[in-house]
CSV table of C-alpha atoms in Angstrom, one decimal:
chain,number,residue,atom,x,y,z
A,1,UNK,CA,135.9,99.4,59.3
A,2,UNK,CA,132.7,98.8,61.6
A,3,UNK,CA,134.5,95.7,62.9
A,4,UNK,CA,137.5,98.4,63.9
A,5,UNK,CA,135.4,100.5,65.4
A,6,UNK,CA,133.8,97.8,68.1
A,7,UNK,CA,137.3,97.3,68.6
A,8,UNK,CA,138.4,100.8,69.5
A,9,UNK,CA,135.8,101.3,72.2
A,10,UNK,CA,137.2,101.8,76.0
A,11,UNK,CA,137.0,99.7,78.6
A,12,UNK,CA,134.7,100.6,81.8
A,13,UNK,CA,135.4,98.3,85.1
A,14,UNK,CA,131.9,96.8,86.5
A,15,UNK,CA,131.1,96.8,90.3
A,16,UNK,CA,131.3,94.0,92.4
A,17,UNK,CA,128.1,94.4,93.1
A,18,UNK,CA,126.8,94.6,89.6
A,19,UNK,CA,128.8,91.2,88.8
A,20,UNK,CA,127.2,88.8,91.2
A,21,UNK,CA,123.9,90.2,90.3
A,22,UNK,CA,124.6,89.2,87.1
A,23,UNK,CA,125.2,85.7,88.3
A,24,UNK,CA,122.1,85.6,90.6
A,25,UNK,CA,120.1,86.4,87.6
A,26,UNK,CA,121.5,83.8,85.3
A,27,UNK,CA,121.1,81.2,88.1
A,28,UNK,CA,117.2,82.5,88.4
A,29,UNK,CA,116.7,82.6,84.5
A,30,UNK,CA,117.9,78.8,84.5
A,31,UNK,CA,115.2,78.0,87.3
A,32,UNK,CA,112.8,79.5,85.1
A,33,UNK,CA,113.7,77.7,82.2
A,34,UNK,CA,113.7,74.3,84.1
A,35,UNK,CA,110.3,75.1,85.7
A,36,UNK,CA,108.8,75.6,82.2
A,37,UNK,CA,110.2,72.7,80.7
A,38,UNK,CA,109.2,70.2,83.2
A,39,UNK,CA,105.9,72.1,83.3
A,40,UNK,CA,104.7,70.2,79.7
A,41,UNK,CA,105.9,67.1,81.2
A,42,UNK,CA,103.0,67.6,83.9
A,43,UNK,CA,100.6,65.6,82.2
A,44,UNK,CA,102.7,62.5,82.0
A,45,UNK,CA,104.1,60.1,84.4
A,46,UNK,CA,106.0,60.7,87.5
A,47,UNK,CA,109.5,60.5,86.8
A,48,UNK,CA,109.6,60.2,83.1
A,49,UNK,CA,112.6,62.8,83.2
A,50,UNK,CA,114.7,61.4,85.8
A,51,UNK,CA,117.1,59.2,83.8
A,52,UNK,CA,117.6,61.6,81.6
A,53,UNK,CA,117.8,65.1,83.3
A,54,UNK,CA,121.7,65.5,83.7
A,55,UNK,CA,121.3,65.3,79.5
A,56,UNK,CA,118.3,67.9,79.5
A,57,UNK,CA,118.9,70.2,81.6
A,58,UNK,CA,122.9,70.0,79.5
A,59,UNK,CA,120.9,70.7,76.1
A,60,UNK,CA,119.0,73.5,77.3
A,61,UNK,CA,122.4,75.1,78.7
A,62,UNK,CA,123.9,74.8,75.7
A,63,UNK,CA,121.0,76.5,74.1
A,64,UNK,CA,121.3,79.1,76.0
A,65,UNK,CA,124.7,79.5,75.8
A,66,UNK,CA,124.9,79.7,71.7
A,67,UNK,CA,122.5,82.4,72.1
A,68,UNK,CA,124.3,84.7,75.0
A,69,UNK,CA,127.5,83.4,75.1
A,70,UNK,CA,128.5,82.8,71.8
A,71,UNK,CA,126.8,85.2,70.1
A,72,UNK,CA,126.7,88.3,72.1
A,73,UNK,CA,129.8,87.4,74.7
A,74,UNK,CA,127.3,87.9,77.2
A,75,UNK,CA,125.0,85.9,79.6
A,76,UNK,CA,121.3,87.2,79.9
A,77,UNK,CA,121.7,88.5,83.7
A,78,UNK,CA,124.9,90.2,82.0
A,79,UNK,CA,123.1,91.7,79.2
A,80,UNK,CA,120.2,93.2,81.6
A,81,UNK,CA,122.9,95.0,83.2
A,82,UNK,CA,124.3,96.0,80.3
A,83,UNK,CA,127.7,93.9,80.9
A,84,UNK,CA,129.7,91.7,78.7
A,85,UNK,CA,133.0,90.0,78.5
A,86,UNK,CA,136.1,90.8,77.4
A,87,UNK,CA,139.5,88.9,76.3
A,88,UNK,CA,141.7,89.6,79.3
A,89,UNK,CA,144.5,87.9,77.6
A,90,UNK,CA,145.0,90.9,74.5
A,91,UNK,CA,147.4,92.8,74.8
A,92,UNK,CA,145.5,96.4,74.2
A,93,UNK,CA,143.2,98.4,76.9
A,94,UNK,CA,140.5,98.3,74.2
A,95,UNK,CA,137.7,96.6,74.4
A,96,UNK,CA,138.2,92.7,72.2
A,97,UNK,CA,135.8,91.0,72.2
A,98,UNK,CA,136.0,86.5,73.2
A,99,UNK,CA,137.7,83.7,70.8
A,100,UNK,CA,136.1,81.1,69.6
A,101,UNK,CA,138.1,78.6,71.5
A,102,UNK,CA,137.5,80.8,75.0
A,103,UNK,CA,133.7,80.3,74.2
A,104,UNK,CA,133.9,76.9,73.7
A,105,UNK,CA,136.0,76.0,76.7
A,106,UNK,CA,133.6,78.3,78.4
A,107,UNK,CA,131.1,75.6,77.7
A,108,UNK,CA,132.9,72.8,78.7
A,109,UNK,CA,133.5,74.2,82.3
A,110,UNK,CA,130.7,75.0,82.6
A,111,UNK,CA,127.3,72.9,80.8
A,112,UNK,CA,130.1,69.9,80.7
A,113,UNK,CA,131.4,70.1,83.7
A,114,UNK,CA,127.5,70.3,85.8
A,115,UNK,CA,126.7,67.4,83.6
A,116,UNK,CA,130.1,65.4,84.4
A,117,UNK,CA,129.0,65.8,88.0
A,118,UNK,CA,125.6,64.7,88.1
A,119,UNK,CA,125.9,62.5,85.5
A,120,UNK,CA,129.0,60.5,87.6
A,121,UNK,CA,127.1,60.3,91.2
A,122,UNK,CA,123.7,58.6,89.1
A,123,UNK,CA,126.7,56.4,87.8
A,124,UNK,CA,128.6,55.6,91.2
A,125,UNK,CA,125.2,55.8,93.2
A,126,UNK,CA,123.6,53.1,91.4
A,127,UNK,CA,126.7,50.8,90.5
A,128,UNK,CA,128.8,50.2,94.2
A,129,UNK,CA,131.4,48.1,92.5
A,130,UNK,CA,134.8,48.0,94.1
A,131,UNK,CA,136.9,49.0,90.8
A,132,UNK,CA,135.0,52.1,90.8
A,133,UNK,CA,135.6,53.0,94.1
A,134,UNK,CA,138.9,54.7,93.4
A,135,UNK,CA,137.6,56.7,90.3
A,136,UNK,CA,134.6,57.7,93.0
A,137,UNK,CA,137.1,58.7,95.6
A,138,UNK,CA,139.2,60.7,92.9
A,139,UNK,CA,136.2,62.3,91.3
A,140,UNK,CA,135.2,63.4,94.6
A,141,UNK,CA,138.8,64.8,95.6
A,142,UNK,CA,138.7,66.7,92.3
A,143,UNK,CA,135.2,68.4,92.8
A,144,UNK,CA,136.2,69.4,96.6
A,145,UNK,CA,139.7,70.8,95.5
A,146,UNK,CA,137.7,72.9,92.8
A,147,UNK,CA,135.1,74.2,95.2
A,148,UNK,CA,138.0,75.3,97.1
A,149,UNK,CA,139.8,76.9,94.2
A,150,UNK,CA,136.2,78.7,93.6
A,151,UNK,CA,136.4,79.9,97.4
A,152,UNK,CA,139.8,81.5,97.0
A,153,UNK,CA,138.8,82.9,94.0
A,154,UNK,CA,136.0,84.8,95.1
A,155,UNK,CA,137.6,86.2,98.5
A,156,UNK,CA,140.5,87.8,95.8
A,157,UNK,CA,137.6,89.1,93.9
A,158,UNK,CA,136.2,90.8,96.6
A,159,UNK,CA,139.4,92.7,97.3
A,160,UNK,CA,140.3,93.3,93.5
A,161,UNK,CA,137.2,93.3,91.6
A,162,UNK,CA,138.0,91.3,88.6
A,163,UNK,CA,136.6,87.0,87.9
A,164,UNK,CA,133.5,86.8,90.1
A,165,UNK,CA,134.2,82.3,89.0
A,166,UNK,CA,136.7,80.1,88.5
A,167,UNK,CA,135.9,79.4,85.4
A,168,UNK,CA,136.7,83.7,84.1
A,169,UNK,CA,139.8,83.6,85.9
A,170,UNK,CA,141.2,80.2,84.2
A,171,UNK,CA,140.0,81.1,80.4
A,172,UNK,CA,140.8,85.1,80.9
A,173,UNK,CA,137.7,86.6,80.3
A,174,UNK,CA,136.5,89.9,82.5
A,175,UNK,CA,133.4,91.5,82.9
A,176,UNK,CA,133.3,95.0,81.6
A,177,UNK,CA,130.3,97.4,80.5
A,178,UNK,CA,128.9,96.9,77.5
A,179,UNK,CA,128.3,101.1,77.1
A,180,UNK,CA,129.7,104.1,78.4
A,181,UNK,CA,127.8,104.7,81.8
A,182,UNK,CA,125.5,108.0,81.6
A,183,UNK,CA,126.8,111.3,84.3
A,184,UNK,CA,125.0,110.7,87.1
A,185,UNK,CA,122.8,114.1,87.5
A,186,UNK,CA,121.3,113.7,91.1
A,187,UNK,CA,123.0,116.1,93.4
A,188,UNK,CA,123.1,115.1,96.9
A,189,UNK,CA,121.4,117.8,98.1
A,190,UNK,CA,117.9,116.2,97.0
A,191,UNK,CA,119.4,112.4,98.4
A,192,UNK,CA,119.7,114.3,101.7
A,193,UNK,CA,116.9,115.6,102.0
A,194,UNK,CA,114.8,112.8,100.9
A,195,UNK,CA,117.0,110.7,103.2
A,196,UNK,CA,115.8,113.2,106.3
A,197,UNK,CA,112.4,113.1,104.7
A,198,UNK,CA,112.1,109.1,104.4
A,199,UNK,CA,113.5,108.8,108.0
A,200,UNK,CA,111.0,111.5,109.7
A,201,UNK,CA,108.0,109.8,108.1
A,202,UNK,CA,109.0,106.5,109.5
A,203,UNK,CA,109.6,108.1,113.0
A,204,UNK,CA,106.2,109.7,112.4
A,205,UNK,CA,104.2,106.2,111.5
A,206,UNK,CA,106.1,104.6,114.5
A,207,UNK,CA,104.6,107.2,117.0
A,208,UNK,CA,101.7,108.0,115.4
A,209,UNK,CA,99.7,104.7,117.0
A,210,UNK,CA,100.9,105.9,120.5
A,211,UNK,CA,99.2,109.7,120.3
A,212,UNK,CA,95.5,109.6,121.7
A,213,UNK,CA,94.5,112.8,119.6
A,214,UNK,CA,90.7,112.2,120.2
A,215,UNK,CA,91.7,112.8,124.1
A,216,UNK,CA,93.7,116.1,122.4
A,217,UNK,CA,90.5,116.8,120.2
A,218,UNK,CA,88.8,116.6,123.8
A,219,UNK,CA,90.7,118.8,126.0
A,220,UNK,CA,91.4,121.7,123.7
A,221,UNK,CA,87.9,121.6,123.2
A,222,UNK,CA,87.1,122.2,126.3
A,223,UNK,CA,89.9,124.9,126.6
A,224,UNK,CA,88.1,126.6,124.0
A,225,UNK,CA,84.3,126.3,125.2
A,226,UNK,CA,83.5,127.8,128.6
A,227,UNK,CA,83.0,125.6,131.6
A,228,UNK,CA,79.3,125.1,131.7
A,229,UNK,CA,77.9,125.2,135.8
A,230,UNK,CA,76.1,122.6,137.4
A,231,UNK,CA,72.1,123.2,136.9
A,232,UNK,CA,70.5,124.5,139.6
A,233,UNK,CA,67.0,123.0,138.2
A,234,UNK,CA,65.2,120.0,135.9
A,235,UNK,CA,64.3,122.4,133.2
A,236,UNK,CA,67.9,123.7,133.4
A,237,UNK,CA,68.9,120.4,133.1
A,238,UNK,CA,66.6,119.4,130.7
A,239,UNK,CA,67.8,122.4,128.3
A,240,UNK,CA,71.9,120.9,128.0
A,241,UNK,CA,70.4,117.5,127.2
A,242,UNK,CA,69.3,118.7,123.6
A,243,UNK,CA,72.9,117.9,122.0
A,244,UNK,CA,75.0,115.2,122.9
A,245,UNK,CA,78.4,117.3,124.2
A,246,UNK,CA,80.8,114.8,122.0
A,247,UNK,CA,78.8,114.9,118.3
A,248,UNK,CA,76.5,118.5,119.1
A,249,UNK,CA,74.1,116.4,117.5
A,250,UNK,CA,70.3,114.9,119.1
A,251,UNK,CA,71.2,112.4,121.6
A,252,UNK,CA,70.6,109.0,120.4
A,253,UNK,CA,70.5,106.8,123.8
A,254,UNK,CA,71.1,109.3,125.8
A,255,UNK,CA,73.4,108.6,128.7
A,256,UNK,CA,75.2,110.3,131.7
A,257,UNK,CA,78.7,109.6,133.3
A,258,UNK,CA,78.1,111.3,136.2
A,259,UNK,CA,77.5,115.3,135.3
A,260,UNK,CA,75.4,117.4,134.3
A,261,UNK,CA,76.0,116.7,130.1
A,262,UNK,CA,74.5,114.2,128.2
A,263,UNK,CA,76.0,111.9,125.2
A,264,UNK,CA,75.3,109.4,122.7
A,265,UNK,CA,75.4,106.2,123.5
A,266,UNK,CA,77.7,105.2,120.8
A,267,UNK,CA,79.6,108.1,121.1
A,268,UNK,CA,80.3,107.9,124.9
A,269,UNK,CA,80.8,104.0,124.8
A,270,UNK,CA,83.2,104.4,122.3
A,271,UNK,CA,85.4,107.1,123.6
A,272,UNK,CA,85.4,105.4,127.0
A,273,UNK,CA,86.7,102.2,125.7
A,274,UNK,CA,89.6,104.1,123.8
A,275,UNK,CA,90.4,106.0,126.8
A,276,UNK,CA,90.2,104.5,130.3
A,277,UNK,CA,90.9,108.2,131.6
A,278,UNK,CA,87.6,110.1,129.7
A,279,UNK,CA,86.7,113.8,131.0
A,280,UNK,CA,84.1,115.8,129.9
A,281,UNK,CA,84.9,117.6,127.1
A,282,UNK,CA,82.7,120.8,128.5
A,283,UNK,CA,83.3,120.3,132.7
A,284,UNK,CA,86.5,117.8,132.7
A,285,UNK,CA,84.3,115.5,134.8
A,286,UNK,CA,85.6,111.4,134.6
A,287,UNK,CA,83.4,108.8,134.2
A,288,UNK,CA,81.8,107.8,137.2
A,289,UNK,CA,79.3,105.5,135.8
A,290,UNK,CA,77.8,105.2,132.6
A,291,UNK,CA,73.5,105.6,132.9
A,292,UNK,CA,70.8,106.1,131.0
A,293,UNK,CA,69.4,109.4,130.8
A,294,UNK,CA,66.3,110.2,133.5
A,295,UNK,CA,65.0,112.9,131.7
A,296,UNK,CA,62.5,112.6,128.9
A,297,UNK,CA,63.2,114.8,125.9
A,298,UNK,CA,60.9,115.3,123.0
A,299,UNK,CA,62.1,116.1,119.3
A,300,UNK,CA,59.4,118.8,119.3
A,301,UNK,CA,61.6,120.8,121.6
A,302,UNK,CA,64.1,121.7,119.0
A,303,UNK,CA,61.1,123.8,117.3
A,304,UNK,CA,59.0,125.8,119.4
């Protein structure tokens, strides 16, 4: 009855998309694997592997094909994605899940046939001998005319869909979701506008660098405060030199650029070099020249 059941369950298409990231993520989860093997082997000689890592690297594929493959009809990156394969070959709509014999020719194509390949160039690379030259030349023939099979196959999945490799298309086995896909319940009102929100801020961080806002801070400052007049005496003159006209704090260095208002040192210095084009924030004066204060003001003139 349960066995039923599994059988009876519809069959959803998977995107293209979803498909070869399926197959990107197998391909990384075999790096992985590789990289943690040879990883113990660290400690030992250089090259203690490399006669024999066409026949590891096929052992560890085939342990991880009887525990995806074989027993879930699924590879890992398939599984994360929540896809598995399906007999294409039966007859019904339903979902049926992969014979034993497509799971074992599944493993021939695929762990046997990576193996036959690197396991025949160490062969032919090491032993030139003119009897195997023809075998060479046909293995050779045989891999190039299946990388071309694999070419054609994947242009005809991009325009149908269906057997991202070769090797689904020959044994008739097709990607299809494991579970029904949830309703998706984002309207595309809120994609809008978080589209239109997303694209603003990035206009935004692109012109932000280009505004000068202490040269805005500046001039609606002095907008706001009235125009101070020139002094018409040292005492006068003496009495705006009390704050600096940038901080409103106690000068510290005291300097001049040319009117009648005094700044910090830091302050003036540092507004200068960020603008070339500095007015007074109080009479719009430019810089004529940056000097030291003449005037000698006490502390003890803040409290009379």
């Amino acid at each position: 009855m349960a066995s039923s059941t599994g059988n009876e369950k519809s069959v959803n298409p998977v995107l293209r998309i979803s498909q070869l990231d399926a197959l990107e993520l197998n391909k990384a989860l075999e790096q992985l694997v590789w990289t943690q093997f040879t990883s113990c082997f660290s400690g030992f000689k250089p090259g203690v592997l490399a006669h024999l890592e066409p026949e590891i690297k096929a052992f560890l594929w085939l342990v991880l094909w009887r525990f995806t493959i074989y027993s879930k009809n699924a590879t890992v990156g398939q599984a994360i994605l929540n896809i598995q394969y399906k007999n294409n070959f039966s007859q019904t709509e339903k979902y049926q899940a992969l014979s034993k014999q497509q799971k074992l020719w599944y493993l021939v194509l695929t762990v046997g046939g990576r193996w036959l390949e690197e396991r025949c160039y160490d062969l032919f690379s090491s032993r030139p001998l003119q009897s195997l030259c023809k075998v060479k030349s046909l293995i050779s023939f045989g891999t190039g005319l299946v990388k071309l099979c694999g070419l054609l196959n994947f242009l005809v999945f991009l325009q149908q869909g269906r057997f991202a490799t070769l090797t689904e298309r020959v044994l008739g086995i097709r990607a299809v979701f494991g579970r029904p896909q949830g309703v998706r319940q984002l309207g595309f009102d809120y994609m809008n506008r978080e589209l239109l929100w997303h694209g603003f801020a990035e206009f935004l961080i692109y012109l932000l660098p280009f505004i000068n806002f202490q040269k805005i801070k500046l001039k609606i400052s002095s907008w706001c405060l009235p125009v101070a007049g020139l002094p018409s005496s040292d005492q006068a003159a003496a009495a705006q030199c009390k704050e600096c006209s940038l901080c409103g704090e106690w000068p510290s260095l005291p300097h001049t650029i040319g009117c009648s208002h005094v700044f910090c040192y830091y302050c003036i210095k540092s507004n200068y070099l960020h603008d070339l084009d500095f007015t007074c924030p109080k009479c719009g004066s430019e810089v004529q020249s940056l000097q030291p204060l003449k005037y000698k003001i006490e502390m003890a003139e803040l409290h009379p």
